[in-house]
């Protein structure tokens, strides 16, 4: 059965459309734009309990994970976290996860329903847990599905510290800092996105409604996934499977560094990560598009981005922002001029779009090319 949060039974919660990527949790609570404003100026709490959680334990948990995920984690300290990927053999993104290391356990939380390609000769799709189990071999690690144990809530906004303090949650100020929740079950993790004031709470799933009530009683406004997505798009943070496609490599969507390490070897797809970082350029960039708000139509995720009738990209998340209006993330060819007049949408319902110049990544010299140039004198 598809997941359905118990908070959808709380009066005032509005579910998303059935085919929405965030199906199963509240989409908004009656006024998504007021909820966005509160997230920017006050504090909100968002139900993200549809995320899946794995727990990795055992004395070799860090050295083993270091070999199978894209991030450098051999020295990941207790009380800290990071982000990581699983790539296919060509370096294309298959799974994105957020990591927390606490009390001898590494927690990996991911979007629901993600899968990876088996590394075994038969190939084929696997769940993330199945993939990790197949890669254990003789390593001293244990992997369990902790989705039934923990549910994720996100507290957002500049007033978040007051609310967290009121419910007894204390977590360090540095990005990805991790701390145990009161009572010792579950954890808090400070996130650098979306927005500058974001803390994830992995609460006991049986206590989800209780934690929601404590946080709202302490002053957090109930908000839905619409708010999270709006701030995520504003922050240029991709959602796997919406803002990525089967060809996406980490460099295109800003996951090099934050989720993929360019120097460590031994993980699947590392050759592509290293090569593009050192001597190449990503073929596309994840950019923010401003959409014409006059028509009532909006492009759907996956719709082409067109320049003079030629496809130069694909649309990902499309959202109505409380200040920016209709905006979208899009993977766009790197050669596309920043000031180009673009169209996106279906053939009969095209919408004008413009690239936000502040979203265009700066192009520094590729380290490998710069080193080669120095050697040539």
Short mmCIF file of N, CA, C and O in Angstrom, two decimals, residues 76-161:
data_model
loop_
_atom_site.label_atom_id
_atom_site.label_comp_id
_atom_site.label_asym_id
_atom_site.label_seq_id
_atom_site.Cartn_x
_atom_site.Cartn_y
_atom_site.Cartn_z
N UNK A 76 34.16 10.19 9.03
CA UNK A 76 32.92 10.89 9.39
C UNK A 76 32.71 10.75 10.89
O UNK A 76 32.41 9.67 11.41
N UNK A 77 32.84 11.84 11.61
CA UNK A 77 32.79 11.80 13.07
C UNK A 77 31.38 11.53 13.57
O UNK A 77 30.39 11.87 12.92
N UNK A 78 31.32 10.92 14.75
CA UNK A 78 30.02 10.82 15.44
C UNK A 78 29.49 12.23 15.65
O UNK A 78 30.23 13.16 15.96
N UNK A 79 28.19 12.38 15.47
CA UNK A 79 27.59 13.70 15.62
C UNK A 79 27.73 14.58 14.40
O UNK A 79 27.63 15.81 14.49
N UNK A 80 27.96 13.97 13.24
CA UNK A 80 28.07 14.74 12.01
C UNK A 80 27.38 13.99 10.88
O UNK A 80 26.98 12.83 11.02
N UNK A 81 27.25 14.65 9.74
CA UNK A 81 26.58 14.05 8.59
C UNK A 81 27.13 14.59 7.30
O UNK A 81 28.11 15.35 7.28
N UNK A 82 26.48 14.24 6.21
CA UNK A 82 26.89 14.70 4.89
C UNK A 82 25.80 14.31 3.91
O UNK A 82 24.70 13.90 4.32
N UNK A 83 26.06 14.45 2.62
CA UNK A 83 25.19 13.92 1.58
C UNK A 83 26.02 12.99 0.71
O UNK A 83 27.25 13.08 0.65
N UNK A 84 25.36 12.06 0.02
CA UNK A 84 26.08 11.08 -0.79
C UNK A 84 25.18 10.59 -1.92
O UNK A 84 23.96 10.80 -1.90
N UNK A 85 25.80 9.92 -2.89
CA UNK A 85 25.10 9.39 -4.06
C UNK A 85 25.50 7.93 -4.26
O UNK A 85 26.54 7.48 -3.79
N UNK A 86 24.66 7.22 -5.00
CA UNK A 86 25.06 6.00 -5.67
C UNK A 86 24.96 6.27 -7.16
O UNK A 86 23.93 6.77 -7.64
N UNK A 87 26.03 6.00 -7.90
CA UNK A 87 26.10 6.24 -9.33
C UNK A 87 26.11 4.92 -10.07
O UNK A 87 26.45 3.87 -9.51
N UNK A 88 25.77 4.97 -11.35
CA UNK A 88 25.95 3.77 -12.16
C UNK A 88 27.39 3.76 -12.70
O UNK A 88 28.20 4.64 -12.38
N UNK A 89 27.72 2.77 -13.50
CA UNK A 89 29.11 2.60 -13.95
C UNK A 89 29.57 3.75 -14.85
O UNK A 89 30.77 3.94 -15.03
N UNK A 90 28.63 4.50 -15.42
CA UNK A 90 28.97 5.65 -16.26
C UNK A 90 28.95 6.97 -15.50
O UNK A 90 29.08 8.04 -16.10
N UNK A 91 28.79 6.90 -14.18
CA UNK A 91 28.79 8.10 -13.37
C UNK A 91 27.48 8.84 -13.32
O UNK A 91 27.41 9.99 -12.86
N UNK A 92 26.39 8.22 -13.77
CA UNK A 92 25.08 8.86 -13.76
C UNK A 92 24.39 8.62 -12.42
O UNK A 92 24.49 7.53 -11.85
N UNK A 93 23.69 9.63 -11.94
CA UNK A 93 23.10 9.58 -10.60
C UNK A 93 21.93 8.61 -10.56
O UNK A 93 21.01 8.69 -11.38
N UNK A 94 21.95 7.72 -9.57
CA UNK A 94 20.83 6.80 -9.38
C UNK A 94 20.12 7.02 -8.04
O UNK A 94 18.90 6.87 -7.96
N UNK A 95 20.86 7.37 -7.00
CA UNK A 95 20.25 7.60 -5.69
C UNK A 95 20.99 8.73 -4.98
O UNK A 95 22.22 8.80 -5.03
N UNK A 96 20.22 9.60 -4.34
CA UNK A 96 20.77 10.64 -3.47
C UNK A 96 20.31 10.36 -2.06
O UNK A 96 19.16 9.96 -1.82
N UNK A 97 21.21 10.54 -1.11
CA UNK A 97 20.87 10.28 0.29
C UNK A 97 21.49 11.34 1.19
O UNK A 97 22.49 11.96 0.84
N UNK A 98 20.85 11.56 2.33
CA UNK A 98 21.41 12.42 3.36
C UNK A 98 21.83 11.52 4.51
O UNK A 98 21.13 10.55 4.85
N UNK A 99 22.99 11.81 5.10
CA UNK A 99 23.66 10.90 6.02
C UNK A 99 23.73 11.52 7.41
O UNK A 99 23.92 12.74 7.55
N UNK A 100 23.58 10.68 8.43
CA UNK A 100 23.78 11.11 9.82
C UNK A 100 24.50 9.99 10.56
O UNK A 100 24.12 8.82 10.45
N UNK A 101 25.54 10.34 11.32
CA UNK A 101 26.34 9.36 12.07
C UNK A 101 26.19 9.65 13.55
O UNK A 101 26.57 10.72 14.02
N UNK A 102 25.61 8.69 14.28
CA UNK A 102 25.33 8.92 15.70
C UNK A 102 25.29 7.59 16.43
O UNK A 102 24.65 6.63 15.97
N UNK A 103 25.98 7.52 17.56
CA UNK A 103 25.93 6.37 18.47
C UNK A 103 26.18 5.05 17.76
O UNK A 103 25.44 4.07 17.94
N UNK A 104 27.21 5.01 16.92
CA UNK A 104 27.59 3.77 16.28
C UNK A 104 26.72 3.36 15.10
O UNK A 104 26.84 2.24 14.61
N UNK A 105 25.88 4.27 14.63
CA UNK A 105 24.99 3.96 13.50
C UNK A 105 25.09 5.07 12.46
O UNK A 105 25.10 6.25 12.81
N UNK A 106 25.16 4.66 11.19
CA UNK A 106 25.07 5.61 10.09
C UNK A 106 23.68 5.49 9.49
O UNK A 106 23.29 4.42 9.01
N UNK A 107 22.92 6.57 9.53
CA UNK A 107 21.57 6.61 8.98
C UNK A 107 21.62 7.23 7.58
O UNK A 107 22.27 8.26 7.36
N UNK A 108 20.94 6.60 6.64
CA UNK A 108 20.84 7.09 5.27
C UNK A 108 19.37 7.31 4.97
O UNK A 108 18.59 6.35 4.96
N UNK A 109 18.94 8.55 4.75
CA UNK A 109 17.54 8.77 4.38
C UNK A 109 17.47 9.24 2.94
O UNK A 109 18.28 10.05 2.48
N UNK A 110 16.48 8.70 2.22
CA UNK A 110 16.35 8.92 0.78
C UNK A 110 14.90 9.22 0.43
O UNK A 110 13.98 8.95 1.21
N UNK A 111 14.71 9.74 -0.79
CA UNK A 111 13.36 9.91 -1.31
C UNK A 111 12.71 8.54 -1.45
O UNK A 111 13.38 7.53 -1.70
N UNK A 112 11.39 8.47 -1.31
CA UNK A 112 10.72 7.16 -1.38
C UNK A 112 10.81 6.56 -2.77
O UNK A 112 10.76 7.25 -3.79
N UNK A 113 11.00 5.23 -2.79
CA UNK A 113 10.92 4.49 -4.04
C UNK A 113 12.12 4.56 -4.94
O UNK A 113 12.06 4.13 -6.09
N UNK A 114 13.25 5.08 -4.46
CA UNK A 114 14.42 5.15 -5.32
C UNK A 114 15.02 3.75 -5.52
O UNK A 114 14.87 2.87 -4.68
N UNK A 115 15.68 3.57 -6.64
CA UNK A 115 16.30 2.28 -6.94
C UNK A 115 17.63 2.51 -7.62
O UNK A 115 17.90 3.60 -8.14
N UNK A 116 18.46 1.48 -7.60
CA UNK A 116 19.78 1.55 -8.23
C UNK A 116 19.96 0.31 -9.10
O UNK A 116 19.24 -0.69 -8.95
N UNK A 117 20.94 0.36 -9.99
CA UNK A 117 21.24 -0.77 -10.85
C UNK A 117 22.16 -1.73 -10.13
O UNK A 117 23.18 -1.33 -9.57
N UNK A 118 21.82 -3.00 -10.15
CA UNK A 118 22.63 -4.01 -9.49
C UNK A 118 24.04 -4.02 -10.06
O UNK A 118 24.25 -3.86 -11.26
N UNK A 119 25.02 -4.22 -9.19
CA UNK A 119 26.40 -4.35 -9.63
C UNK A 119 26.73 -5.78 -10.02
O UNK A 119 27.82 -6.06 -10.52
N UNK A 120 25.80 -6.71 -9.82
CA UNK A 120 26.02 -8.11 -10.17
C UNK A 120 25.88 -8.30 -11.67
O UNK A 120 25.25 -7.48 -12.36
N UNK A 121 26.44 -9.37 -12.22
CA UNK A 121 26.40 -9.57 -13.68
C UNK A 121 24.99 -9.55 -14.27
O UNK A 121 24.81 -9.11 -15.41
N UNK A 122 23.99 -10.00 -13.53
CA UNK A 122 22.63 -10.03 -14.08
C UNK A 122 22.04 -8.64 -14.24
O UNK A 122 21.09 -8.44 -14.99
N UNK A 123 22.60 -7.64 -13.54
CA UNK A 123 22.10 -6.28 -13.64
C UNK A 123 20.68 -6.16 -13.11
O UNK A 123 20.24 -6.92 -12.26
N UNK A 124 19.95 -5.14 -13.61
CA UNK A 124 18.57 -4.94 -13.20
C UNK A 124 18.46 -4.02 -11.99
O UNK A 124 19.43 -3.78 -11.27
N UNK A 125 17.25 -3.46 -11.77
CA UNK A 125 17.04 -2.52 -10.65
C UNK A 125 16.94 -3.23 -9.31
O UNK A 125 16.48 -4.36 -9.22
N UNK A 126 17.41 -2.55 -8.28
CA UNK A 126 17.31 -3.00 -6.91
C UNK A 126 16.92 -1.83 -6.02
O UNK A 126 17.15 -0.67 -6.37
N UNK A 127 16.37 -2.13 -4.86
CA UNK A 127 16.24 -1.08 -3.85
C UNK A 127 17.63 -0.75 -3.33
O UNK A 127 18.59 -1.53 -3.49
N UNK A 128 17.75 0.39 -2.67
CA UNK A 128 19.05 0.76 -2.12
C UNK A 128 19.51 -0.27 -1.11
O UNK A 128 20.70 -0.64 -1.08
N UNK A 129 18.60 -0.77 -0.28
CA UNK A 129 19.01 -1.77 0.71
C UNK A 129 19.51 -3.04 0.02
O UNK A 129 20.53 -3.62 0.43
N UNK A 130 18.81 -3.50 -1.01
CA UNK A 130 19.25 -4.69 -1.73
C UNK A 130 20.63 -4.48 -2.34
O UNK A 130 21.47 -5.39 -2.31
N UNK A 131 20.86 -3.31 -2.90
CA UNK A 131 22.16 -3.01 -3.48
C UNK A 131 23.26 -3.06 -2.42
O UNK A 131 24.32 -3.69 -2.62
N UNK A 132 23.02 -2.42 -1.28
CA UNK A 132 24.03 -2.41 -0.23
C UNK A 132 24.26 -3.81 0.33
O UNK A 132 25.41 -4.20 0.61
N UNK A 133 23.20 -4.59 0.49
CA UNK A 133 23.36 -5.96 0.96
C UNK A 133 24.22 -6.78 0.00
O UNK A 133 25.07 -7.57 0.42
N UNK A 134 24.00 -6.57 -1.30
CA UNK A 134 24.77 -7.33 -2.29
C UNK A 134 26.24 -6.93 -2.28
O UNK A 134 27.09 -7.71 -2.72
N UNK A 135 26.55 -5.73 -1.78
CA UNK A 135 27.93 -5.24 -1.77
C UNK A 135 28.64 -5.50 -0.44
O UNK A 135 29.79 -5.12 -0.26
N UNK A 136 27.98 -6.17 0.49
CA UNK A 136 28.58 -6.41 1.81
C UNK A 136 29.76 -7.37 1.76
O UNK A 136 30.79 -7.16 2.41
N UNK A 137 29.60 -8.46 1.03
CA UNK A 137 30.60 -9.52 0.98
C UNK A 137 30.93 -9.95 2.42
O UNK A 137 30.07 -10.39 3.13
N UNK A 138 32.19 -9.83 2.83
CA UNK A 138 32.55 -10.29 4.18
C UNK A 138 32.75 -9.13 5.14
O UNK A 138 33.35 -9.30 6.20
N UNK A 139 32.28 -7.95 4.79
CA UNK A 139 32.47 -6.79 5.66
C UNK A 139 31.65 -6.94 6.94
O UNK A 139 30.56 -7.52 6.94
N UNK A 140 32.19 -6.41 8.01
CA UNK A 140 31.53 -6.49 9.32
C UNK A 140 30.56 -5.33 9.47
O UNK A 140 30.81 -4.36 10.19
N UNK A 141 29.46 -5.44 8.75
CA UNK A 141 28.41 -4.42 8.80
C UNK A 141 27.05 -5.10 8.81
O UNK A 141 26.89 -6.24 8.35
N UNK A 142 26.09 -4.40 9.35
CA UNK A 142 24.69 -4.83 9.30
C UNK A 142 23.87 -3.67 8.74
O UNK A 142 24.10 -2.51 9.08
N UNK A 143 22.89 -4.01 7.90
CA UNK A 143 22.03 -3.00 7.27
C UNK A 143 20.59 -3.35 7.60
O UNK A 143 20.17 -4.50 7.39
N UNK A 144 19.86 -2.40 8.11
CA UNK A 144 18.44 -2.66 8.37
C UNK A 144 17.60 -1.52 7.82
O UNK A 144 18.06 -0.38 7.72
N UNK A 145 16.39 -1.86 7.44
CA UNK A 145 15.43 -0.86 7.01
C UNK A 145 14.82 -0.24 8.27
O UNK A 145 14.11 -0.92 9.02
N UNK A 146 15.13 1.03 8.50
CA UNK A 146 14.64 1.72 9.70
C UNK A 146 13.48 2.66 9.40
O UNK A 146 13.13 3.50 10.23
N UNK A 147 12.84 2.47 8.22
CA UNK A 147 11.75 3.36 7.84
C UNK A 147 10.58 3.26 8.83
O UNK A 147 9.92 4.28 9.11
N UNK A 148 10.32 2.08 9.34
CA UNK A 148 9.23 1.92 10.30
C UNK A 148 9.61 2.43 11.68
O UNK A 148 8.74 2.58 12.54
N UNK A 149 10.88 2.70 11.90
CA UNK A 149 11.33 3.20 13.19
C UNK A 149 11.28 4.73 13.26
O UNK A 149 10.99 5.29 14.33
N UNK A 150 11.61 5.40 12.14
CA UNK A 150 11.78 6.85 12.17
C UNK A 150 10.98 7.54 11.09
O UNK A 150 10.84 7.03 9.98
N UNK A 151 10.46 8.71 11.44
CA UNK A 151 9.75 9.58 10.51
C UNK A 151 10.42 10.94 10.54
O UNK A 151 10.81 11.44 11.60
N UNK A 152 10.55 11.56 9.37
CA UNK A 152 11.28 12.82 9.26
C UNK A 152 10.33 14.02 9.29
O UNK A 152 9.33 14.05 8.59
N UNK A 153 10.68 14.98 10.12
CA UNK A 153 10.05 16.30 10.12
C UNK A 153 11.14 17.33 9.86
O UNK A 153 12.29 17.14 10.27
N UNK A 154 10.79 18.43 9.19
CA UNK A 154 11.76 19.50 8.95
C UNK A 154 11.23 20.79 9.55
O UNK A 154 10.10 21.20 9.25
N UNK A 155 12.05 21.41 10.39
CA UNK A 155 11.74 22.71 10.99
C UNK A 155 12.52 23.77 10.22
O UNK A 155 13.74 23.67 10.09
N UNK A 156 11.80 24.77 9.70
CA UNK A 156 12.38 25.77 8.80
C UNK A 156 12.08 27.18 9.29
O UNK A 156 10.97 27.45 9.73
N UNK A 157 13.06 28.06 9.16
CA UNK A 157 12.78 29.47 9.41
C UNK A 157 13.72 30.09 10.42
O UNK A 157 14.32 29.39 11.26
N UNK A 158 13.87 31.42 10.37
CA UNK A 158 14.81 32.10 11.28
C UNK A 158 14.44 32.01 12.74
O UNK A 158 15.28 32.27 13.60
N UNK A 159 13.19 31.63 13.06
CA UNK A 159 12.78 31.49 14.45
C UNK A 159 12.83 30.03 14.91
O UNK A 159 12.28 29.69 15.95
N UNK A 160 13.51 29.19 14.12
CA UNK A 160 13.50 27.76 14.43
C UNK A 160 14.19 27.44 15.75
O UNK A 160 13.77 26.52 16.47
N UNK A 161 15.24 28.18 16.11
CA UNK A 161 15.97 27.87 17.33
C UNK A 161 15.09 28.01 18.56
O UNK A 161 15.20 27.22 19.50
#
